[in-house]
């Protein structure tokens, strides 16, 4: 199941991320539920069409002693880390850790002059 933990769409650069407690509630209530932070980052880089970069983080372990608010904060930090990692790689133009899954048509900036 995919959950958008903010409860609404927010700008990807908004910080701090503010999640609702719903995902933490589910994780603490149901045994065996795993949370894996996945970050999506859109960038135009040097072209007219945007590209989507996706980063899948490490599974978040659930400790039954953890409070719902502590777990929510842990989830916020995990997704923030993934988003900031993508942004850092894009700004430095380091694409070595990304795999291309799909390509679109060339933009005007990609055609020979």
Coordinates of C-alpha atoms in Angstrom, one line a residue:
X1 CA 0.0 0.0 0.0
X2 CA 1.3 3.5 -0.8
X3 CA 0.6 6.3 1.6
X4 CA 1.2 9.9 1.1
X5 CA 2.0 10.8 4.7
X6 CA 1.5 14.5 4.5
X7 CA -2.2 14.0 3.9
X8 CA -2.1 16.5 1.0
X9 CA 0.2 17.5 -1.8
X10 CA 3.0 19.8 -0.8
X11 CA 5.8 21.4 -2.7
X12 CA 8.8 19.1 -2.7
X13 CA 11.1 21.8 -1.3
X14 CA 9.0 22.6 1.7
X15 CA 10.9 22.0 4.9
X16 CA 10.4 20.7 7.5
X17 CA 8.2 17.9 6.1
X18 CA 5.1 17.5 8.2
X19 CA 3.5 14.1 8.1
X20 CA 0.2 13.1 9.7
X21 CA 0.3 10.4 12.3
X22 CA -1.6 7.9 10.1
X23 CA 1.3 5.9 8.8
X24 CA 2.8 5.6 12.3
X25 CA -0.6 4.5 13.7
X26 CA -0.8 1.7 11.1
X27 CA 2.9 0.7 11.7
X28 CA 2.4 0.5 15.5
X29 CA -1.0 -1.2 15.4
X30 CA -0.3 -3.9 12.8
X31 CA 2.5 -6.4 13.1
X32 CA 4.7 -6.9 10.1
X33 CA 4.0 -3.5 8.5
X34 CA 7.1 -2.1 6.9
X35 CA 7.8 1.5 5.9
X36 CA 10.2 2.2 3.0
X37 CA 10.8 5.9 2.3
X38 CA 10.4 6.7 -1.4
X39 CA 11.2 10.1 -2.7
X40 CA 10.2 11.6 -6.0
X41 CA 12.0 14.7 -7.3
X42 CA 11.1 16.6 -10.5
X43 CA 13.7 18.6 -12.3
X44 CA 14.0 20.4 -15.6
X45 CA 17.8 20.2 -15.5
X46 CA 18.9 21.8 -18.8
X47 CA 15.8 20.9 -20.9
X48 CA 12.2 22.1 -21.6
X49 CA 10.7 18.9 -20.3
X50 CA 10.9 17.8 -16.6
X51 CA 12.5 14.5 -15.6
X52 CA 11.4 12.4 -12.6
X53 CA 14.0 11.0 -10.2
X54 CA 13.1 8.4 -7.7
X55 CA 15.1 7.2 -4.7
X56 CA 14.1 4.2 -2.5
X57 CA 15.5 4.4 1.0
X58 CA 16.1 1.7 3.6
X59 CA 13.3 0.1 5.4
X60 CA 12.4 1.7 8.7
X61 CA 12.4 -0.6 11.7
X62 CA 9.5 -0.4 14.1
X63 CA 10.1 -0.5 17.8
X64 CA 6.9 -1.1 19.8
X65 CA 8.3 1.1 22.5
X66 CA 8.4 4.1 20.1
X67 CA 5.6 6.6 20.4
X68 CA 3.5 7.5 17.4
X69 CA 5.0 11.1 17.3
X70 CA 8.6 9.7 17.5
X71 CA 7.9 7.3 14.7
X72 CA 6.3 10.1 12.6
X73 CA 9.4 12.2 13.1
X74 CA 11.6 9.3 12.1
X75 CA 9.5 8.9 8.9
X76 CA 9.8 12.6 8.1
X77 CA 13.6 12.5 8.6
X78 CA 13.9 9.4 6.4
X79 CA 12.0 11.0 3.5
X80 CA 13.8 14.3 3.9
X81 CA 17.1 12.5 3.7
X82 CA 16.1 10.8 0.4
X83 CA 14.8 14.1 -1.1
X84 CA 17.9 16.0 -0.1
X85 CA 20.1 13.2 -1.5
X86 CA 18.4 13.4 -4.9
X87 CA 18.6 17.2 -4.9
X88 CA 22.3 17.2 -4.0
X89 CA 23.1 14.7 -6.8
X90 CA 21.1 16.7 -9.4
X91 CA 22.7 20.0 -8.4
X92 CA 26.2 18.5 -8.8
X93 CA 25.0 16.7 -12.0
X94 CA 26.0 13.3 -10.6
X95 CA 23.6 10.8 -12.3
X96 CA 25.8 7.7 -11.6
X97 CA 23.4 6.2 -9.1
X98 CA 20.2 6.6 -11.3
X99 CA 19.0 4.1 -13.8
X100 CA 16.9 5.2 -16.8
X101 CA 13.6 3.5 -16.9
X102 CA 11.9 5.4 -19.6
X103 CA 12.9 8.2 -22.1
X104 CA 10.7 10.7 -23.8
X105 CA 11.0 12.7 -27.0
X106 CA 13.9 15.0 -27.5
X107 CA 13.4 18.6 -26.5
X108 CA 14.5 21.6 -28.7
X109 CA 17.6 22.0 -26.6
X110 CA 18.7 18.4 -27.5
X111 CA 18.4 18.7 -31.2
X112 CA 21.6 19.5 -33.1
X113 CA 21.9 23.2 -34.2

